[in-house]
Coordinates of C-alpha atoms and ligand atoms in Angstrom, one line a residue:
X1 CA 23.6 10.9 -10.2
X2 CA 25.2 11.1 -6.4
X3 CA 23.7 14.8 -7.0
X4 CA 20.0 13.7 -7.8
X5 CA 20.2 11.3 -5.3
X6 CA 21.8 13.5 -2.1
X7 CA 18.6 16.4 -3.2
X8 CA 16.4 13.7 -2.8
X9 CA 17.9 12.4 0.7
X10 CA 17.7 16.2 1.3
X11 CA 14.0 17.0 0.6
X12 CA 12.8 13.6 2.6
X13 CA 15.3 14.7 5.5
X14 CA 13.9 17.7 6.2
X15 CA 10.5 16.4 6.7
X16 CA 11.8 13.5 8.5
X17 CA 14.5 14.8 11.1
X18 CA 15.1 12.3 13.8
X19 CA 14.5 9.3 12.1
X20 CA 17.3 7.4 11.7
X21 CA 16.3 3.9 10.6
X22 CA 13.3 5.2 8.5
X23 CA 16.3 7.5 6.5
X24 CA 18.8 4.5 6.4
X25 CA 16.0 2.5 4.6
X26 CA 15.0 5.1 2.4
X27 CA 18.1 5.8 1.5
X28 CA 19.5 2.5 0.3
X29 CA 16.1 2.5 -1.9
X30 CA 17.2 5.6 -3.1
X31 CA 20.5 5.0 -4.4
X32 CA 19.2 1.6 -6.6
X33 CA 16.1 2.9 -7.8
X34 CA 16.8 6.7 -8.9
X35 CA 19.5 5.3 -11.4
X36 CA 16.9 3.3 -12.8
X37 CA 14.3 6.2 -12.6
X38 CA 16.8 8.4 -14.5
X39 CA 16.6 6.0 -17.5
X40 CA 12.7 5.3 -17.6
X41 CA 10.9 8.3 -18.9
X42 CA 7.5 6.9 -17.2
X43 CA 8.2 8.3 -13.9
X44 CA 9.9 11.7 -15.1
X45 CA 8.1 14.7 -12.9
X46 CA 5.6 12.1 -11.4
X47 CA 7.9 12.5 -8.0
X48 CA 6.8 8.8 -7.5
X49 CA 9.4 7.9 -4.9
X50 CA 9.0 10.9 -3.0
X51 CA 5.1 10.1 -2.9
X52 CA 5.9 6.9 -1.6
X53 CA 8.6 8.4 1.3
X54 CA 5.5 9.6 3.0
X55 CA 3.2 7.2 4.6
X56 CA -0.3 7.4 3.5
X57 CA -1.2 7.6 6.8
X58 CA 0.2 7.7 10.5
X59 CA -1.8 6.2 13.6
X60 CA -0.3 7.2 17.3
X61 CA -2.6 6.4 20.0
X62 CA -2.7 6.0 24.2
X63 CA -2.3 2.6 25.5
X64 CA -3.5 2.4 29.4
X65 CA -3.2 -0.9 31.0
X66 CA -2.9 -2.2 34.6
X67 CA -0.4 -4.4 36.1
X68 CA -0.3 -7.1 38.5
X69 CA 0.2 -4.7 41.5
X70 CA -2.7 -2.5 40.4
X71 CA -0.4 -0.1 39.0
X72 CA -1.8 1.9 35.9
X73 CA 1.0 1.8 33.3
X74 CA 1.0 3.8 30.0
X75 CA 2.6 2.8 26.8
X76 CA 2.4 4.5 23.2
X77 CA 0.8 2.8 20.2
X78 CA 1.4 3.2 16.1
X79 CA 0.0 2.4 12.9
X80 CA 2.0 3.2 9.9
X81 CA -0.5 2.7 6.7
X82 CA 2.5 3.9 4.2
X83 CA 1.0 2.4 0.8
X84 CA -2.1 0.5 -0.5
X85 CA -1.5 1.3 -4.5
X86 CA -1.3 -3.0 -4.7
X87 CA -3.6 -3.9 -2.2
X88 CA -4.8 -3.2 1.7
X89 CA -2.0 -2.2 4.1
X90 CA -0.2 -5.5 5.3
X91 CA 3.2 -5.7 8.1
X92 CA 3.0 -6.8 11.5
X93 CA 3.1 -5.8 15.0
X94 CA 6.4 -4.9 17.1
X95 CA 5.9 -4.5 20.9
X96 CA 9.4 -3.9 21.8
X97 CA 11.2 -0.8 24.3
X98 CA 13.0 0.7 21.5
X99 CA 9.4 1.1 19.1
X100 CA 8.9 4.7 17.9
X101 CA 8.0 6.5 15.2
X102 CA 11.2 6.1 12.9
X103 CA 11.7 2.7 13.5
X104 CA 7.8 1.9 12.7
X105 CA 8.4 3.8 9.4
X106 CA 11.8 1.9 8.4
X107 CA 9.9 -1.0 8.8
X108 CA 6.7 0.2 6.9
X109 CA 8.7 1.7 3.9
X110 CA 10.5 -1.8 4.1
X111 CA 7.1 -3.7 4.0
X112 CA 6.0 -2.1 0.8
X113 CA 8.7 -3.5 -1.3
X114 CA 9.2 -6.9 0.4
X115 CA 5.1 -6.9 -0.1
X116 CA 5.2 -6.4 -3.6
X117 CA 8.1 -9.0 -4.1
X118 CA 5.7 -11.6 -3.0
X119 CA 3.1 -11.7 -5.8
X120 CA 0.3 -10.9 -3.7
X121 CA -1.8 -8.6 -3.9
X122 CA -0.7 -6.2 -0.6
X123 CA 0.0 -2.9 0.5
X124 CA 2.5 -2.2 3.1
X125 CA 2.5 -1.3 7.0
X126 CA 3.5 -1.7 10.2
X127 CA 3.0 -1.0 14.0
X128 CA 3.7 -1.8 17.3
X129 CA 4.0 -0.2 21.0
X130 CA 7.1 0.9 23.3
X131 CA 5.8 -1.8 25.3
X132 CA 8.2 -4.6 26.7
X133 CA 6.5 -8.3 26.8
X134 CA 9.0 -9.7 28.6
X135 CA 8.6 -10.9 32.4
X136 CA 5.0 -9.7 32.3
X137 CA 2.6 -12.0 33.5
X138 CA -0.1 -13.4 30.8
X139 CA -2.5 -11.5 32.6
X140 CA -0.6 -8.0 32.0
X141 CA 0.3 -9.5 28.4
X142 CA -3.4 -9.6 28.0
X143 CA -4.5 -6.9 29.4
X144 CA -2.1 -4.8 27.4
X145 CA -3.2 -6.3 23.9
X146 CA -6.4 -6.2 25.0
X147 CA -6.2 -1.9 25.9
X148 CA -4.1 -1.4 22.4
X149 CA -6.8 -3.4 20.0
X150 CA -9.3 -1.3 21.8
X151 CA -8.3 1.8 19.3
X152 CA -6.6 0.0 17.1
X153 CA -9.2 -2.0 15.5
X154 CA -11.1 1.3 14.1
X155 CA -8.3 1.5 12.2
X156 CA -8.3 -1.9 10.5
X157 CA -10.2 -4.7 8.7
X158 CA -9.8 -7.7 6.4
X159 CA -10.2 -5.3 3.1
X160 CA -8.1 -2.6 5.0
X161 CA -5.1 -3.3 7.0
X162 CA -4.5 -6.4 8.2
X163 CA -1.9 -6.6 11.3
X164 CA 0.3 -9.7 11.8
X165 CA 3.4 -10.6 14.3
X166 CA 6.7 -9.1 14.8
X167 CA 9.4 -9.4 17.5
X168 CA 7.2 -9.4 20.8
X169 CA 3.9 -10.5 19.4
X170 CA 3.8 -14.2 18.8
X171 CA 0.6 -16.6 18.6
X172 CA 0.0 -15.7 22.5
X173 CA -0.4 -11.8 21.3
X174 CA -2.1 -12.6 18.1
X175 CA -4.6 -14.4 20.0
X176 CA -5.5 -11.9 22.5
X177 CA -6.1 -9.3 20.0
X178 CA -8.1 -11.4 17.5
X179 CA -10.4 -11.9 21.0
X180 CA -10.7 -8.3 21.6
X181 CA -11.5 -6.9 18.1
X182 CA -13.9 -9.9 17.3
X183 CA -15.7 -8.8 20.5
X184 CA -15.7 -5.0 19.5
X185 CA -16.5 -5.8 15.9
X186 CA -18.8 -8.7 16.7
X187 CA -17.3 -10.1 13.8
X188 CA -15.4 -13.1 12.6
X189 CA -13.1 -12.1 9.8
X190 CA -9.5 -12.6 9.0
X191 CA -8.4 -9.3 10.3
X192 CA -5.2 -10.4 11.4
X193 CA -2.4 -13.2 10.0
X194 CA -0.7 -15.3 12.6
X195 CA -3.9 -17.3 13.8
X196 CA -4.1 -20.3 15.5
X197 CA -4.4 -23.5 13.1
X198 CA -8.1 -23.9 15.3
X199 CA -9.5 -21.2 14.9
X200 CA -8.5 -19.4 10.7
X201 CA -4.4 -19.6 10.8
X202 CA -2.3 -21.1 8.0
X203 CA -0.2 -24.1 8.0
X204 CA 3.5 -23.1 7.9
X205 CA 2.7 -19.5 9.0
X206 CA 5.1 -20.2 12.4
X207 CA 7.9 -21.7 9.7
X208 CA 7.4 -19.4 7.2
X209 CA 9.9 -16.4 7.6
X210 CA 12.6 -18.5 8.9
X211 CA 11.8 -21.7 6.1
X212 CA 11.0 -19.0 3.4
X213 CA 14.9 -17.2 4.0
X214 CA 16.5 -21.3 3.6
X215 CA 14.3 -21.8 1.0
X216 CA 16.1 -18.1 -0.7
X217 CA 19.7 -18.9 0.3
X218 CA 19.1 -22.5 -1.5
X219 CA 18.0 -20.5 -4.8
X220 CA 21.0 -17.9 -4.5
X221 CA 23.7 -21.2 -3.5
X222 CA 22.3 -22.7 -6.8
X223 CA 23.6 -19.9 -8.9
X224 CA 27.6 -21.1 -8.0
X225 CA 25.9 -24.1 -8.4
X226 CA 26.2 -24.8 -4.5
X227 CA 23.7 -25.9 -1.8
X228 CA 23.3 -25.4 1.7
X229 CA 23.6 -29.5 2.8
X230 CA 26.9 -29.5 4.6
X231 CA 27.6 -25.9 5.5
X232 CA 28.3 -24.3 8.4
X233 CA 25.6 -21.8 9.3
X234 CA 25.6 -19.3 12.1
X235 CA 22.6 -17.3 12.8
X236 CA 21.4 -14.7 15.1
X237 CA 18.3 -14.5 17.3
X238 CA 16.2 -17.4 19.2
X239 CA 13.0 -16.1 18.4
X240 CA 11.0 -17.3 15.6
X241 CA 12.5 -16.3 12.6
X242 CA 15.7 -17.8 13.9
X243 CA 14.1 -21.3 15.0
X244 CA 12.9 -22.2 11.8
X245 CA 15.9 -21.1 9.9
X246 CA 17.6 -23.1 12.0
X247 CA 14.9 -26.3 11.8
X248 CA 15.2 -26.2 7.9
X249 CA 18.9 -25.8 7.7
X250 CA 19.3 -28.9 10.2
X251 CA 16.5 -30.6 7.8
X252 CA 18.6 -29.8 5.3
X253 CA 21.8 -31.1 6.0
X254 CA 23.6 -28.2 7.1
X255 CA 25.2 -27.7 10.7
X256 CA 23.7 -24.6 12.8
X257 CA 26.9 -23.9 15.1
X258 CA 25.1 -20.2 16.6
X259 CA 21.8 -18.7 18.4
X260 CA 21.7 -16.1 20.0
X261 CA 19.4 -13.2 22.2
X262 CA 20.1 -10.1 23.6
X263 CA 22.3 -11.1 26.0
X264 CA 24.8 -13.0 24.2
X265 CA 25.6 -16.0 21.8
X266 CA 25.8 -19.6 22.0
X267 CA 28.4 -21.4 20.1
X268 CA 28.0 -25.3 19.6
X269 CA 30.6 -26.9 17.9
X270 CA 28.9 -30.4 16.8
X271 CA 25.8 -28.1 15.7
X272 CA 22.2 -28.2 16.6
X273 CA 19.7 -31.2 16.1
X274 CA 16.5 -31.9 16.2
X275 CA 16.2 -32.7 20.0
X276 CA 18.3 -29.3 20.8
X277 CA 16.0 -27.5 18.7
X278 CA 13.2 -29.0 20.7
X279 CA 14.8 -27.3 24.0
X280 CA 15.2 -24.2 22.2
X281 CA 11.8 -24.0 21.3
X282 CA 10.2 -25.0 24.8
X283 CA 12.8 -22.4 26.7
X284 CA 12.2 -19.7 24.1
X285 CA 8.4 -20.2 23.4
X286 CA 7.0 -21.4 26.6
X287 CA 9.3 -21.2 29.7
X288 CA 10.7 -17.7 27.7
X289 CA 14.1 -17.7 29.5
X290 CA 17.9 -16.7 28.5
X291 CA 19.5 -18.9 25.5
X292 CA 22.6 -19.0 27.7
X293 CA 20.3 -21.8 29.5
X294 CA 21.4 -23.9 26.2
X295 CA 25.1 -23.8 27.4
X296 CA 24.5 -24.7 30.9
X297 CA 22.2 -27.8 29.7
X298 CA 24.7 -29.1 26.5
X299 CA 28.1 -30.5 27.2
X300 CA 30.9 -28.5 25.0
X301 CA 28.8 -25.4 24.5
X302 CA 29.9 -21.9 25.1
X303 CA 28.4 -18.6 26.1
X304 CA 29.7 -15.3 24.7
X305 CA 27.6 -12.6 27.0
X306 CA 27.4 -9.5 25.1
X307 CA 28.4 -10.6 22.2
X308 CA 27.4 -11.6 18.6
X309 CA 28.1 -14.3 16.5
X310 CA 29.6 -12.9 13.6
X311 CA 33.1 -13.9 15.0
X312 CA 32.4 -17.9 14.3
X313 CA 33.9 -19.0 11.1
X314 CA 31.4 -20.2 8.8
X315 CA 30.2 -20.5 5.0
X316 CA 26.8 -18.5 5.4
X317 CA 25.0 -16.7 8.2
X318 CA 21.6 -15.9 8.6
X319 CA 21.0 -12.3 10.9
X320 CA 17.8 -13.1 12.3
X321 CA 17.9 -11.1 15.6
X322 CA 17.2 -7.5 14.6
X323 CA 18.0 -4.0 12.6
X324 CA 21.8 -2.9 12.9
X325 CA 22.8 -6.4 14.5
X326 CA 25.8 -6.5 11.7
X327 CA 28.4 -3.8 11.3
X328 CA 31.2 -3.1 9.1
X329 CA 33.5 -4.7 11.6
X330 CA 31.3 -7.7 11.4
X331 CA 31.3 -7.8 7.6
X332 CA 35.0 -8.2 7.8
X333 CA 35.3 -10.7 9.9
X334 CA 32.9 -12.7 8.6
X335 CA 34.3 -11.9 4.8
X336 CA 37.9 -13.0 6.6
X337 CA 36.6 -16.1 7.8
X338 CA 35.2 -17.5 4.5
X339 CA 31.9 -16.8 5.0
X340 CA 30.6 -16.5 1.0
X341 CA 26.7 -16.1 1.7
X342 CA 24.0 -13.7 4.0
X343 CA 20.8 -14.0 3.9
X344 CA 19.0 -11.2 6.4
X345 CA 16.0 -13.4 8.4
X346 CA 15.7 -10.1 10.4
X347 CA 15.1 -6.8 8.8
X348 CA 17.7 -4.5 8.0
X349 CA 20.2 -6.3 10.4
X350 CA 23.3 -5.2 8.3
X351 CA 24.1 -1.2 8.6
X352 CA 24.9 0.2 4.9
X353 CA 28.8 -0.1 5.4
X354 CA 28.7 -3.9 6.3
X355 CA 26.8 -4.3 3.1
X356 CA 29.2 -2.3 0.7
X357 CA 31.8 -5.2 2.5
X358 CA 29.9 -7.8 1.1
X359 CA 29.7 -6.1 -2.2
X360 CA 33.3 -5.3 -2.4
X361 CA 34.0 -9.2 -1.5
X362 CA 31.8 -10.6 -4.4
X363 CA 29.6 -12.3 -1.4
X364 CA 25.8 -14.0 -2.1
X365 CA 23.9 -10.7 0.2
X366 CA 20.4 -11.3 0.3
X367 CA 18.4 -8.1 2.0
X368 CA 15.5 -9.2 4.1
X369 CA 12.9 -7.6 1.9
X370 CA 13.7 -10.3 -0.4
X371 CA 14.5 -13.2 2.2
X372 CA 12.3 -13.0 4.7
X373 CA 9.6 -12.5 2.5
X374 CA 8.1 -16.1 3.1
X375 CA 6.5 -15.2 6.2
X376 CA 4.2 -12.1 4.7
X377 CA 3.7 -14.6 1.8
X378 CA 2.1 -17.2 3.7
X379 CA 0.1 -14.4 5.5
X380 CA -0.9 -13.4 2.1
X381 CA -1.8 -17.1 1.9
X382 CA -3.9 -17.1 5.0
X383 CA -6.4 -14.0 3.9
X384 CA -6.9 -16.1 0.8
X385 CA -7.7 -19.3 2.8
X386 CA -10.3 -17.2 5.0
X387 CA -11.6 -15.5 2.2
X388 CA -12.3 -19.0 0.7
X389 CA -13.1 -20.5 4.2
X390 CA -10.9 -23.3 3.5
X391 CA -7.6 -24.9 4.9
X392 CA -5.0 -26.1 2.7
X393 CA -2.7 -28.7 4.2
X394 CA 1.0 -28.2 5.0
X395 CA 2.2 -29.8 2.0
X396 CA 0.2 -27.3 0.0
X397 CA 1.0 -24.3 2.0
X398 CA 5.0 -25.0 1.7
X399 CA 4.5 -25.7 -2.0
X400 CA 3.6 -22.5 -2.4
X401 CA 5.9 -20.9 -0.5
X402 CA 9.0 -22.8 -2.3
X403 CA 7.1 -21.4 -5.3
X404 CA 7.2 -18.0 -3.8
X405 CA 10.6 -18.0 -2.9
X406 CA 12.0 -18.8 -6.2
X407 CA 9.9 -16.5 -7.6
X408 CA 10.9 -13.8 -5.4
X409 CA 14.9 -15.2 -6.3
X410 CA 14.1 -14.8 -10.2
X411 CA 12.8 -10.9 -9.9
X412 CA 15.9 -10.0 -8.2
X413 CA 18.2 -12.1 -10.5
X414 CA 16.3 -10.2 -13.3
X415 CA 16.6 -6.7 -12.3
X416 CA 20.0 -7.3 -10.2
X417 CA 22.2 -8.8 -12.7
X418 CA 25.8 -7.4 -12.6
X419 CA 27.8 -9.1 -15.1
X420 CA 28.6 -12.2 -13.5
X421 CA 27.4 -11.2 -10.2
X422 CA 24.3 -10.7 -8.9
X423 CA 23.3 -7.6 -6.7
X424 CA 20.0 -8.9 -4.8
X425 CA 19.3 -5.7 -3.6
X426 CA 19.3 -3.5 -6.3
X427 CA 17.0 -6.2 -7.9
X428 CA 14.7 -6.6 -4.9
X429 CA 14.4 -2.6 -4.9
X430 CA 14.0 -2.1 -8.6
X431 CA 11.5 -4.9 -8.7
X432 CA 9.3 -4.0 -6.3
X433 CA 9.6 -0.5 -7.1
X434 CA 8.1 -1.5 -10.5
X435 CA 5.1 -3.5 -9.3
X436 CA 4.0 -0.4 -6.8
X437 CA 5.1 3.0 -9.4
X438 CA 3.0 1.8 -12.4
X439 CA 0.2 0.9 -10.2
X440 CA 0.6 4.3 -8.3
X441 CA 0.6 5.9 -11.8
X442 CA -2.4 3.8 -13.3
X443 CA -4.6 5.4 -10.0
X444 CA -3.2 9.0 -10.3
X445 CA -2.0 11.6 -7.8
X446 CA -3.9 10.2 -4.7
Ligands
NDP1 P1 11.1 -12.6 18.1 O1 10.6 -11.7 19.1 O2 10.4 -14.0 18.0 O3 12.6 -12.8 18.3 C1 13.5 -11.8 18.3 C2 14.9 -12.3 18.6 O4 15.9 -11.3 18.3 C3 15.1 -12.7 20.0 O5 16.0 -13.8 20.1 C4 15.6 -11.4 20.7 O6 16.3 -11.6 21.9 C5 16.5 -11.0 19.6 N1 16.7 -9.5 19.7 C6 15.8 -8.6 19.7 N2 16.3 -7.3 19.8 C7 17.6 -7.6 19.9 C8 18.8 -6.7 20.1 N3 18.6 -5.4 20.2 N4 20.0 -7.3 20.1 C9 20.2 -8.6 20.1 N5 19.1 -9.5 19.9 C10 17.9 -8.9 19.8 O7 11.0 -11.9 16.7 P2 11.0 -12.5 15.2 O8 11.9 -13.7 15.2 O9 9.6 -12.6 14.8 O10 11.7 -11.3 14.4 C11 13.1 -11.2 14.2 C12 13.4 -10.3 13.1 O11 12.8 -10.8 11.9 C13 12.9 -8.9 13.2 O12 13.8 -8.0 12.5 C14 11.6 -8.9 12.4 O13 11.2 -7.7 12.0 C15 12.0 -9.8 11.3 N6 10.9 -10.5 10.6 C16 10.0 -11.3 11.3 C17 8.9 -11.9 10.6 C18 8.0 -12.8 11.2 O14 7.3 -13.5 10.5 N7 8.1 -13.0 12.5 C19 8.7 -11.6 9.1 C20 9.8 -10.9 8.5 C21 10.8 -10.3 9.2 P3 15.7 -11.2 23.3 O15 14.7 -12.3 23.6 O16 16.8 -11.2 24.2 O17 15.0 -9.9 23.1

């Protein structure tokens, strides 16, 4: 088997060289699903996963902008359309420094899988620009979005590929782009996810990444016939997958000790509450500063500069920040400290070795295809509510999303079952893998 599956690493290698990420998350497809290809004579000689290695189609265009000074400034833009076999292409936007090409695709190939985990009917992609958001001006922020939807939106459409958020594009980004396409197109369709409640976005969209991964650890917790109230959480990131993992936790009883950004962590001993969250939320969201502002405001608070979080003990963490945040040294330490639980917010935070830790201890892993899922599920959500040109409420929404979630929790119980144990992502890959081969198969070589 190690043979089949090092050819295959191989063959997509060679096509792929300097693409660390996207290799990293083909890989650890690789090695669940071509055991389970080797024992299901359907996809024998129909080279399926290879097929689905290779992104239908790649999108790399100019972005010109100007700045404040009058400065013309160039930045590089991508679309990554890498499978529509269950539906139109569907993954967000990244503007970040460190965007290119292999990163884009990591996060495409990922998108396909976590996309078919949902139940809904969409394909897979992503996209971005090497262009950083922070301390630009509205204005430049504008401007910017403005120049990138200006090619990008020949390229999409609300039956096509429909673009969302990512780290860097919030509402503020999602809104200057819906501007700009609807006044290319002359159109008003849902052509992007993300919207503002006023004007076609979904209720609980905001919540739904970080509530949708609470909503997961709750299912996996029940299986040792354990819960989240009273645990110590620690999480990673400030942004918004990280806020509302922390919201629901707090909601939920347990006690968020950890946040964190690029600059370092915060560690808060009697945990956060709904008033602290509150801070977080206006310094992140709207006056977009440093979380280390949170120590210098709370008594008893420290600030760790440069550092993570994985050295708090705890009883489950939530890696909410980014891909690679969580090494093998990490693992251990966190393994050492009791921590029993992960559940990735962000996507592919933990590098392969720091997962094989928490397979060794026996620890609850859940891989961010499966748990951050919620938030593409409520997209999913808001193309069906502008198809239908109807809101549901918030109740509604969540309610589906819990729905969702547990859903989601049940494939990968179904396909991941290890004895007692339960390997979520082997059942996350195998399931998804499913849902997209036989439809791939049922459309032929295309
Ligand atoms: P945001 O931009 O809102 O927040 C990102 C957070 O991660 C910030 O706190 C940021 O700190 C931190 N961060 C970014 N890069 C690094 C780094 N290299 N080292 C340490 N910290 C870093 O993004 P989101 O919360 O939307 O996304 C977070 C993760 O969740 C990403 O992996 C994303 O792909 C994933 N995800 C997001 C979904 C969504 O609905 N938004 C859906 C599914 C997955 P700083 O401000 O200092 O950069």
């Amino acid at each position: 088997m190690k043979q089949i599956i090092d050819q295959f690493i191989a063959d997509v290698q060679q096509r792929n060289q300097h693409e660390p990420e996207f290799m990293q998350a083909v890989r650890e497809v690789a090695e669940t699903v071509i055991p389970y290809i080797v024992k299901h004579e359907i996809y024998h000689g129909k080279n399926i996963l290879m097929r689905m290695a290779e992104p239908e189609r790649v999108v790399s265009f100019r972005v010109p902008w100007i700045d404040d000074t009058g400065e013309i400034r160039v930045n590089r833009g991508y679309r990554i359309e890498m499978n529509s076999a269950i539906g139109p292409y569907k993954g967000g936007l990244r503007f970040h420094e460190s965007v290119n090409l292999s990163v884009l695709k990591f996060l495409a190939f990922e998108q396909v899988f976590k996309n078919a985990l949902t139940t809904l009917p969409m394909g897979g992609g992503k996209g971005g620009a090497d262009f950083n958001p922070k301390g630009k001006s509205d204005g430049e922020v504008m401007r910017f979005c403005q120049s990138f939807m200006t090619e990008l939106f020949r390229h999409i459409g609300p039956n096509r590929d429909i673009p969302a958020g990512d780290i860097g594009v919030g509402g503020r980004e999602i809104g200057y782009m819906f501007g700009q396409y609807k006044r290319l197109k002359n159109e008003f369709t849902g052509v992007l996810t993300g919207k503002g409640i006023s004007w076609g976005g979904s209720m609980i969209r905001p919540e739904a990444t970080g509530y949708g991964a609470v909503y997961f650890a709750n299912n996996m917790l029940a299986t040792r016939s354990n819960q989240l109230e009273g645990k110590q959480v620690v999480i990673s990131g400030s942004g918004n997958v990280a806020q509302y993992a922390a919201e629901k936790c707090i909601q939920l009883g347990a006690k968020v000790l950890t946040l964190s950004d690029s600059s370092g962590y915060v560690y808060d001993p009697e945990g956060l509450d709904v008033g602290k969250m509150a801070f977080v939320m206006d310094l992140k969201n709207n006056k977009r500063d440093r979380i280390s502002a949170y120590a210098d405001t709370y008594p008893n608070v420290s600030f760790h500069a440069g550092k993570r979080p994985w050295e708090v003990p705890c009883d489950v963490a939530f890696p909410c920040a980014t891909q690679n945040e969580l090494d093998q040294k990490d693992a251990k330490q966190l393994a050492y400290n009791g921590c029993f639980c992960i559940i990735e917010g962000a996507n592919m935070p933990s590098t392969p070795k720091a997962i094989k830790v928490f397979h060794k201890h026996q620890m609850l892993f859940a891989p961010g295809k499966a748990s951050n899922a919620g938030g593409v599920a409520v997209s999913g959500l808001e193309i069906a509510q502008n198809s239908l040109r109807y809101s549901w409420t918030r109740e509604e929404v969540d309610e589906r999303l819990q729905a969702i979630m547990t859903d989601i929790h049940d494939s990968c119980v179904t396909h991941g079952k290890e004895g007692d144990h339960v390997n979520y992502e082997k059942g996350a890959n195998i399931a998804a893998f499913v849902k997209v081969a036989d439809a791939m198969l049922a459309q032929g070589v295309v």
